[in-house]
CSV table of C-alpha atoms in Angstrom, one decimal:
chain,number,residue,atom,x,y,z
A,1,UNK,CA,0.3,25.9,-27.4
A,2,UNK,CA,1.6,24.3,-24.3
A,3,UNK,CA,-1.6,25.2,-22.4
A,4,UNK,CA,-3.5,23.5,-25.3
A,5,UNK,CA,-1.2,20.1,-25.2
A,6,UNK,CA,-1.1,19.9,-21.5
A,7,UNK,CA,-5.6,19.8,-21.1
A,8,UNK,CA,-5.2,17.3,-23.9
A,9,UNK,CA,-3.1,15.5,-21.4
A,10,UNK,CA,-5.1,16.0,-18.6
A,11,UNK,CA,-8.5,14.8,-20.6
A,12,UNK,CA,-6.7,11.5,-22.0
A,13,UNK,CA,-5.7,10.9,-18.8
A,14,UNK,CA,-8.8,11.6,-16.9
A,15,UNK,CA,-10.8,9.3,-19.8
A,16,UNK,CA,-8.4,6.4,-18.9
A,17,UNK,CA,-8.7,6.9,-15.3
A,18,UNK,CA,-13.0,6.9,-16.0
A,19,UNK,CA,-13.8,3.0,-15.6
A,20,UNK,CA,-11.4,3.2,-12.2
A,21,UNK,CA,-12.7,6.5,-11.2
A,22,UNK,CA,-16.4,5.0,-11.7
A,23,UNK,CA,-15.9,1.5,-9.6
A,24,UNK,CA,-14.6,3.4,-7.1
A,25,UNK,CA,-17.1,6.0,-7.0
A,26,UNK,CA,-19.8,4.0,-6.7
A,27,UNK,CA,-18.7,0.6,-4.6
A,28,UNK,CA,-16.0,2.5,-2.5
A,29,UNK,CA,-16.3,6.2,-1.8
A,30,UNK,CA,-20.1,6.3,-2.1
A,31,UNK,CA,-20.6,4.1,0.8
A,32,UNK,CA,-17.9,5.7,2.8
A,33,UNK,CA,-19.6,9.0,3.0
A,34,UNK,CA,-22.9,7.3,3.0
A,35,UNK,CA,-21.5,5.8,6.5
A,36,UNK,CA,-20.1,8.9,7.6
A,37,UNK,CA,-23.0,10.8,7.1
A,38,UNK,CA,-25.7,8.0,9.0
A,39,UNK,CA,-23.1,7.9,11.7
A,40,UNK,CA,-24.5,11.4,12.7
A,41,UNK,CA,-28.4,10.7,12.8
A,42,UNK,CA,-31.1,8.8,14.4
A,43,UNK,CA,-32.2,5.9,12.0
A,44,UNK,CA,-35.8,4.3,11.7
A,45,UNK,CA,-35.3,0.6,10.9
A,46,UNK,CA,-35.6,0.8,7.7
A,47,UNK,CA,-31.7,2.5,7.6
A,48,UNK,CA,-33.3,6.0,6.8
A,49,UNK,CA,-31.6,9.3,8.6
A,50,UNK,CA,-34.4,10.9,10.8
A,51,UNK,CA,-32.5,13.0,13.3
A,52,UNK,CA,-29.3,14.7,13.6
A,53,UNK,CA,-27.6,14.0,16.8
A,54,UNK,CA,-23.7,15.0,15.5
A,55,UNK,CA,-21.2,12.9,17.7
A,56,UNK,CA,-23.8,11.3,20.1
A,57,UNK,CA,-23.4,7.7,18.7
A,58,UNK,CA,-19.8,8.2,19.1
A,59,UNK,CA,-20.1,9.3,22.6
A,60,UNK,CA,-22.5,5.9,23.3
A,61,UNK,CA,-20.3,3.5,21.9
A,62,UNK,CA,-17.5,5.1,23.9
A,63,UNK,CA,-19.3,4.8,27.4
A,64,UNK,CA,-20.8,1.6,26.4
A,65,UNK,CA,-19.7,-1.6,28.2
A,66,UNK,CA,-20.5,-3.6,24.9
A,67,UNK,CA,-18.9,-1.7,22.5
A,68,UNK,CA,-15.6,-1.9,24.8
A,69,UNK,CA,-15.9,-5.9,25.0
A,70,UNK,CA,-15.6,-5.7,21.2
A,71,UNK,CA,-12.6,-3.8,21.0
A,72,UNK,CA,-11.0,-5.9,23.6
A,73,UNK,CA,-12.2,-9.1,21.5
A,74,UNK,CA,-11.0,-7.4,18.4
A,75,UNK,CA,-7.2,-6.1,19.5
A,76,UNK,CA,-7.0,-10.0,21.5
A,77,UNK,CA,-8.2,-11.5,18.0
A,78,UNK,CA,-5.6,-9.3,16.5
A,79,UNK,CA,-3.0,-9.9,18.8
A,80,UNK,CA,-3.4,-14.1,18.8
A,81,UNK,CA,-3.8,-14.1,14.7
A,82,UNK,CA,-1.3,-12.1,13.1
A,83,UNK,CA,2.3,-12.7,14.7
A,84,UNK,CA,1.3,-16.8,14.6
A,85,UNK,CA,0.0,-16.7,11.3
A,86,UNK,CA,3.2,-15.0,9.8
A,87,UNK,CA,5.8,-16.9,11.9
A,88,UNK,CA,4.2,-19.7,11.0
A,89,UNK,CA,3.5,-19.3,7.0
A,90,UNK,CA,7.5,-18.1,7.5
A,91,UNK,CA,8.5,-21.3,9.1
A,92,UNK,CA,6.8,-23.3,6.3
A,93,UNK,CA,7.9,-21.5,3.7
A,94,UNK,CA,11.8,-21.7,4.7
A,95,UNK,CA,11.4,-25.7,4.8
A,96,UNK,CA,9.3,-25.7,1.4
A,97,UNK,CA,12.2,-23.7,-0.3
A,98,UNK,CA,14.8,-26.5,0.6
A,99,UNK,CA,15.8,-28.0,-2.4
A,100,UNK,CA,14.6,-31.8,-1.6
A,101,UNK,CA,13.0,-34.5,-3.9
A,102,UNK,CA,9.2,-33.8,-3.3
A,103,UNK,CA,9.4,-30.8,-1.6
A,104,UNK,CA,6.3,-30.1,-4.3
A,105,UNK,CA,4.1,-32.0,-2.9
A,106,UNK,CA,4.1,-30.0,1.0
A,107,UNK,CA,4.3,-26.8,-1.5
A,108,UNK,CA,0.7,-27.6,-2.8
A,109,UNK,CA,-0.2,-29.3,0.9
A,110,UNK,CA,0.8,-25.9,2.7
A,111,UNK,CA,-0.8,-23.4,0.5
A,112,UNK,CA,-4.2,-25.7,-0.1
A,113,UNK,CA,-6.4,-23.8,2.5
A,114,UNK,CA,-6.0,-20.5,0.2
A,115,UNK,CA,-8.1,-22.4,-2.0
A,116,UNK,CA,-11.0,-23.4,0.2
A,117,UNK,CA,-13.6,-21.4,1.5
A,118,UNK,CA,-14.3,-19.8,4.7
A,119,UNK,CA,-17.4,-21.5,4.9
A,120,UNK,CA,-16.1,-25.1,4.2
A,121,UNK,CA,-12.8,-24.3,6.1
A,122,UNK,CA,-15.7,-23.6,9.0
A,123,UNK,CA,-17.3,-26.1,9.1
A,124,UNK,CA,-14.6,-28.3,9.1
A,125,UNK,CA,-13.0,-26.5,12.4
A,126,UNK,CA,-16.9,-26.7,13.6
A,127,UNK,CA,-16.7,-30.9,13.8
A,128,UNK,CA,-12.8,-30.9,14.9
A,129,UNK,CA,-13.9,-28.8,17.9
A,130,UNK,CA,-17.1,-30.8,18.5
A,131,UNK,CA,-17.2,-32.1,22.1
A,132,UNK,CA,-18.0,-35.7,21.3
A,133,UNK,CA,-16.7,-36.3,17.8
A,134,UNK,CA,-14.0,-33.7,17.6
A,135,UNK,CA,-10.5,-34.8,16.9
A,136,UNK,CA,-9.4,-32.5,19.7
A,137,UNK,CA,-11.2,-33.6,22.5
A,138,UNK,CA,-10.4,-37.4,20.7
A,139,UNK,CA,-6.7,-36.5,21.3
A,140,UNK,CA,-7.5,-35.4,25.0
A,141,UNK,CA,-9.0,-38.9,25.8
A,142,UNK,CA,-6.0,-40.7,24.3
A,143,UNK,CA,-3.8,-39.2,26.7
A,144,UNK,CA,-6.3,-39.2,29.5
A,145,UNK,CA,-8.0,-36.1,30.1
A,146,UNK,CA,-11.4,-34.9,29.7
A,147,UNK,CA,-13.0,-32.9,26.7
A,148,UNK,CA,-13.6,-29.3,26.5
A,149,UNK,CA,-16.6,-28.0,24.9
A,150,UNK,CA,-13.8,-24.8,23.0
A,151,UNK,CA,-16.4,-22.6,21.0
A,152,UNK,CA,-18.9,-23.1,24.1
A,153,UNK,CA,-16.5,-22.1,26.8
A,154,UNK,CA,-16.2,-17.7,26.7
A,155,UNK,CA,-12.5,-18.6,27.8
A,156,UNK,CA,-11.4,-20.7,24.7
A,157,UNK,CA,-13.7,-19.7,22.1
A,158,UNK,CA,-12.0,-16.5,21.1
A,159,UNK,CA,-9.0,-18.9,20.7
A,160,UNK,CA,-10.7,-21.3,18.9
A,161,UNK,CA,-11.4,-19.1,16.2
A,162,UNK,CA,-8.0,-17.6,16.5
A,163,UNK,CA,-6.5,-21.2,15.9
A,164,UNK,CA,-9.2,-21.8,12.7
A,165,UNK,CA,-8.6,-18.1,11.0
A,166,UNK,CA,-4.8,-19.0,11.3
A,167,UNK,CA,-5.2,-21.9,9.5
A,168,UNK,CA,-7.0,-20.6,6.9
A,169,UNK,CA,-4.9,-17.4,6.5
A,170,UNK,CA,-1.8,-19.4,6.1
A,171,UNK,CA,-1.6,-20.7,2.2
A,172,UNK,CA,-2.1,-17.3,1.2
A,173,UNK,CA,1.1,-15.9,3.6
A,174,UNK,CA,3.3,-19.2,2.5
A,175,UNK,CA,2.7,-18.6,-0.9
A,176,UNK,CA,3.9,-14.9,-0.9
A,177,UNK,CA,6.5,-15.8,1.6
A,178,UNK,CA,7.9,-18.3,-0.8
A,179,UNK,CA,7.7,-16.2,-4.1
A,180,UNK,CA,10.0,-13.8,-1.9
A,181,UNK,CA,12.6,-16.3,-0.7
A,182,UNK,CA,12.8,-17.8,-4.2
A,183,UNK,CA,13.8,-14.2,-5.3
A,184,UNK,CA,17.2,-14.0,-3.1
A,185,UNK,CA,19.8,-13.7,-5.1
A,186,UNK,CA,21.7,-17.4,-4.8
A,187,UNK,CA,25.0,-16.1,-4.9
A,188,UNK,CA,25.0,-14.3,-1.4
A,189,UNK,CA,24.2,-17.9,0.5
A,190,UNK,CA,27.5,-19.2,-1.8
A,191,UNK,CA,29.6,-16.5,-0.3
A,192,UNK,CA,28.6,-16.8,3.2
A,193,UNK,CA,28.9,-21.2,2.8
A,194,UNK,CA,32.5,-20.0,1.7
A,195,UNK,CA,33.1,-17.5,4.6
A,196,UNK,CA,31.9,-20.4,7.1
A,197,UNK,CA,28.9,-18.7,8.1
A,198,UNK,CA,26.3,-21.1,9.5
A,199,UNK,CA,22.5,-22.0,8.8
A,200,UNK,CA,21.3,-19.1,11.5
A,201,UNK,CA,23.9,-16.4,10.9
A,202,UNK,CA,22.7,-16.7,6.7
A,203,UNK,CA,18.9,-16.7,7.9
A,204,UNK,CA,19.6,-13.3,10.3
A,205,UNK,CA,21.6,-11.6,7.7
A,206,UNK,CA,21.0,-12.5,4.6
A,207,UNK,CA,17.4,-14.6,4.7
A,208,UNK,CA,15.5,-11.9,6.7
A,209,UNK,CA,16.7,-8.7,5.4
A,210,UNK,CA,16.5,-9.8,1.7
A,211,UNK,CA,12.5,-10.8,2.5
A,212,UNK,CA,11.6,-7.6,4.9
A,213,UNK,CA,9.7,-5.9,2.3
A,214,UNK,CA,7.6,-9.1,1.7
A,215,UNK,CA,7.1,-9.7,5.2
A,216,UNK,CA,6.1,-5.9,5.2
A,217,UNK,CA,3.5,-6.5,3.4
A,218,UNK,CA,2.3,-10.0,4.9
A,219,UNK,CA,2.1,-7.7,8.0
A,220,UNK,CA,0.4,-5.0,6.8
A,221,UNK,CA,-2.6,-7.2,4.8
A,222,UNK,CA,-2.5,-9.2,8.1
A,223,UNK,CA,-3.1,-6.9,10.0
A,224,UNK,CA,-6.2,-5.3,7.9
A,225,UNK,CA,-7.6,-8.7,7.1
A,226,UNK,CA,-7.5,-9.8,10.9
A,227,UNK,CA,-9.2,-6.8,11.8
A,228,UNK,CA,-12.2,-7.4,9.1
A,229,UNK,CA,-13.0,-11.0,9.8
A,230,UNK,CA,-16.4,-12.2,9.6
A,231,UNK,CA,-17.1,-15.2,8.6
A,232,UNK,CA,-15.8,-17.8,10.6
A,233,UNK,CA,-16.8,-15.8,13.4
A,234,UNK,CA,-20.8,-15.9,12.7
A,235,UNK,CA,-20.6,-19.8,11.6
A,236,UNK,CA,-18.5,-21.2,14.5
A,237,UNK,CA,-19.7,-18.7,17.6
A,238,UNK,CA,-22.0,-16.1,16.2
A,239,UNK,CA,-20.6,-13.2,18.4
A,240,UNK,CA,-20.6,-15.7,21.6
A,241,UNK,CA,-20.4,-17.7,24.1
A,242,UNK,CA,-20.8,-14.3,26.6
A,243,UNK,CA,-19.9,-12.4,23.6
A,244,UNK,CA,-16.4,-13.4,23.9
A,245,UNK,CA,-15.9,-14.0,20.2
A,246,UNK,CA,-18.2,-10.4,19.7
A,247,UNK,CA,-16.0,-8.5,17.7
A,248,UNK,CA,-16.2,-4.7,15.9
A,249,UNK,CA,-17.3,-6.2,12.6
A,250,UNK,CA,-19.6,-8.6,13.8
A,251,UNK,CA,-21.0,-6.4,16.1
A,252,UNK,CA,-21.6,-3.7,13.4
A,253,UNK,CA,-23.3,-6.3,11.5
A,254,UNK,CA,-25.4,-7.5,14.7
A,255,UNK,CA,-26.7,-3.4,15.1
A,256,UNK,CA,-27.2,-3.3,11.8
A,257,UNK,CA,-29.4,-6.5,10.1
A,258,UNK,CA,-30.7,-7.6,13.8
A,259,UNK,CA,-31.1,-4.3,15.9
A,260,UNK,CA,-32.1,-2.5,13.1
A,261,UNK,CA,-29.9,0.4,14.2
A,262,UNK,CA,-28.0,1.6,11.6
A,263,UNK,CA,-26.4,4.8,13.0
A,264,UNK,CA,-24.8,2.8,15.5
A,265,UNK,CA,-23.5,0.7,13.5
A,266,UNK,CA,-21.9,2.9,10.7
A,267,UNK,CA,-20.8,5.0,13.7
A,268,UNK,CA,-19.1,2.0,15.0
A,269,UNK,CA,-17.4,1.1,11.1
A,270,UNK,CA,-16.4,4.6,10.9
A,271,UNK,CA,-14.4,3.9,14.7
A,272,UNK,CA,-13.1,0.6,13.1
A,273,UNK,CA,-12.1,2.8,9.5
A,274,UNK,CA,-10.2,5.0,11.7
A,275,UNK,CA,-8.4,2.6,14.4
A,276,UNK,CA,-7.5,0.4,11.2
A,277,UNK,CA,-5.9,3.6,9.2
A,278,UNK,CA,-3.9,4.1,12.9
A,279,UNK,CA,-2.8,1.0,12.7
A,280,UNK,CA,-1.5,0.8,9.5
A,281,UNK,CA,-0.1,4.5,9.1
A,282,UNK,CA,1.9,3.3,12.5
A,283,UNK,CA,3.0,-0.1,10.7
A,284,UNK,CA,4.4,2.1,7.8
A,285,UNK,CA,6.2,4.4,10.3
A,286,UNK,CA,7.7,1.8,12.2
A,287,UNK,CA,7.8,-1.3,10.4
A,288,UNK,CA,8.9,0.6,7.2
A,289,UNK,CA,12.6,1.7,8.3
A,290,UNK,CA,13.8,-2.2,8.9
A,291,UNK,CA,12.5,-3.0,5.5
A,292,UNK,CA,16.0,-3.3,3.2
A,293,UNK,CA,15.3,-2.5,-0.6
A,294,UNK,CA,17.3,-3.8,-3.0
């Protein structure tokens, strides 16, 4: 009788999880193994498996000079995007949850750029960096030195797009930021203003270790987003100058819809699946045990 309530279970269950099970099936897991399985053959241009070669993609892209300058691109990218972006959606969310008159109005300034595009947010960092309009190389003249041509030089254009993604990352971070400063329970800065503790001490002990699970996860979607970016990357540089600004995903995409070459390129997104998992498995490991729970 229990055998008979328990498939019942199982079958309701199963029919709920159906629509889920579905979506994934087909936009998600499909296409993994689909990219698994090309990363292991010859292609013809048309994306169609003609050979088996097992790991000899994997083996290229490891002795290959190009696919190197990627992942040094991408771990730079990494590296000059996601520590900025949170400290600063952290500072800007600690001033927009002071209790001032019109502290509203920075709240809506601060988390505008979630609502714009990456295109338009592009093309607005495209003019800003433009060496004869741009305000940057404007500012530069005002103070007396020359313009810099940033998304043509291969030694600032990597930065360049590090400074735009940043900008654009940041209403999203603020916004989940705040939400999780809001949530601190009042009551603990009242006992340490009685106890005499100062501004710092209540951001170190109280402020910090009441948001660490937020900030956990701000890291963790940093870090997957900042390894995945594409867009402002092929409007501002396309991969260039030098292919500086060339990184895993853009590359992929370069092997795939311009070379025509897609074993390389799903071999190289299965090397990007798998240094992405690394990374986050090591964030949970690490980052995890200074997250405090309520």
């Amino acid at each position: 009788m229990k055998t008979g309530n328990g498939l019942s279970d199982l079958g309701s269950g199963l029919l709920y999880l159906l629509p889920s099970l579905l979506l994934f099936g087909v936009f998600l897991f499909y296409p993994m193994i689909r990219t698994i399985y090309l990363s292991l053959f010859y292609t013809d241009p048309q994306g169609n498996p003609i050979a088996f070669i097992g790991l000899e993609n994997f083996t290229y892209l490891l002795q290959s000079e190009e696919f190197l300058n990627s992942a040094k691109a991408t771990g730079l990218f990494v590296l000059y995007t996601v520590p900025a972006g949170i400290l600063l959606s952290l500072f800007l969310a600690l001033i927009a949850n002071l209790k001032l008159k019109g502290i509203g109005i920075f709240r809506t300034l601060f988390s505008s750029t979630m609502g714009m595009s990456v295109a338009a947010s592009s093309i607005i960092w495209m003019f800003m960096y433009n060496p004869s309009i741009g305000v940057f190389n404007k500012l530069l003249n005002l103070i007396g030195f020359e313009g810099h041509s940033w998304l043509l030089d291969p030694n600032t254009a990597l930065l360049a797009v590090a400074l735009s993604t940043i900008w654009m990352n940041t209403g999203f971070a603020f916004l989940i930021l705040l939400g999780g400063l809001q949530n601190i329970d009042e009551q603990l800065y009242e006992s340490a203003k009685i106890s005499g503790a100062g501004s710092f001490y209540q951001l170190r002990r109280i402020t910090l270790p009441m948001l660490s699970p937020t900030l956990f996860f701000i890291t963790t979607v940093s870090l997957i987003n900042s390894f995945q970016t594409f867009g402002q990357i092929d409007i501002l540089t396309k991969g260039g100058p030098v292919q500086s600004t060339n990184v895993i995903v853009y590359s992929i995409y370069q092997d795939a819809f311009v070379n025509y070459n897609a074993g390389s390129a799903s071999a190289q997104a299965v090397l990007l699946f798998f240094c992405i998992l690394a990374v986050t498995i090591l964030q949970f490991r690490l980052g995890e045990k200074k997250v405090h729970y309520q």
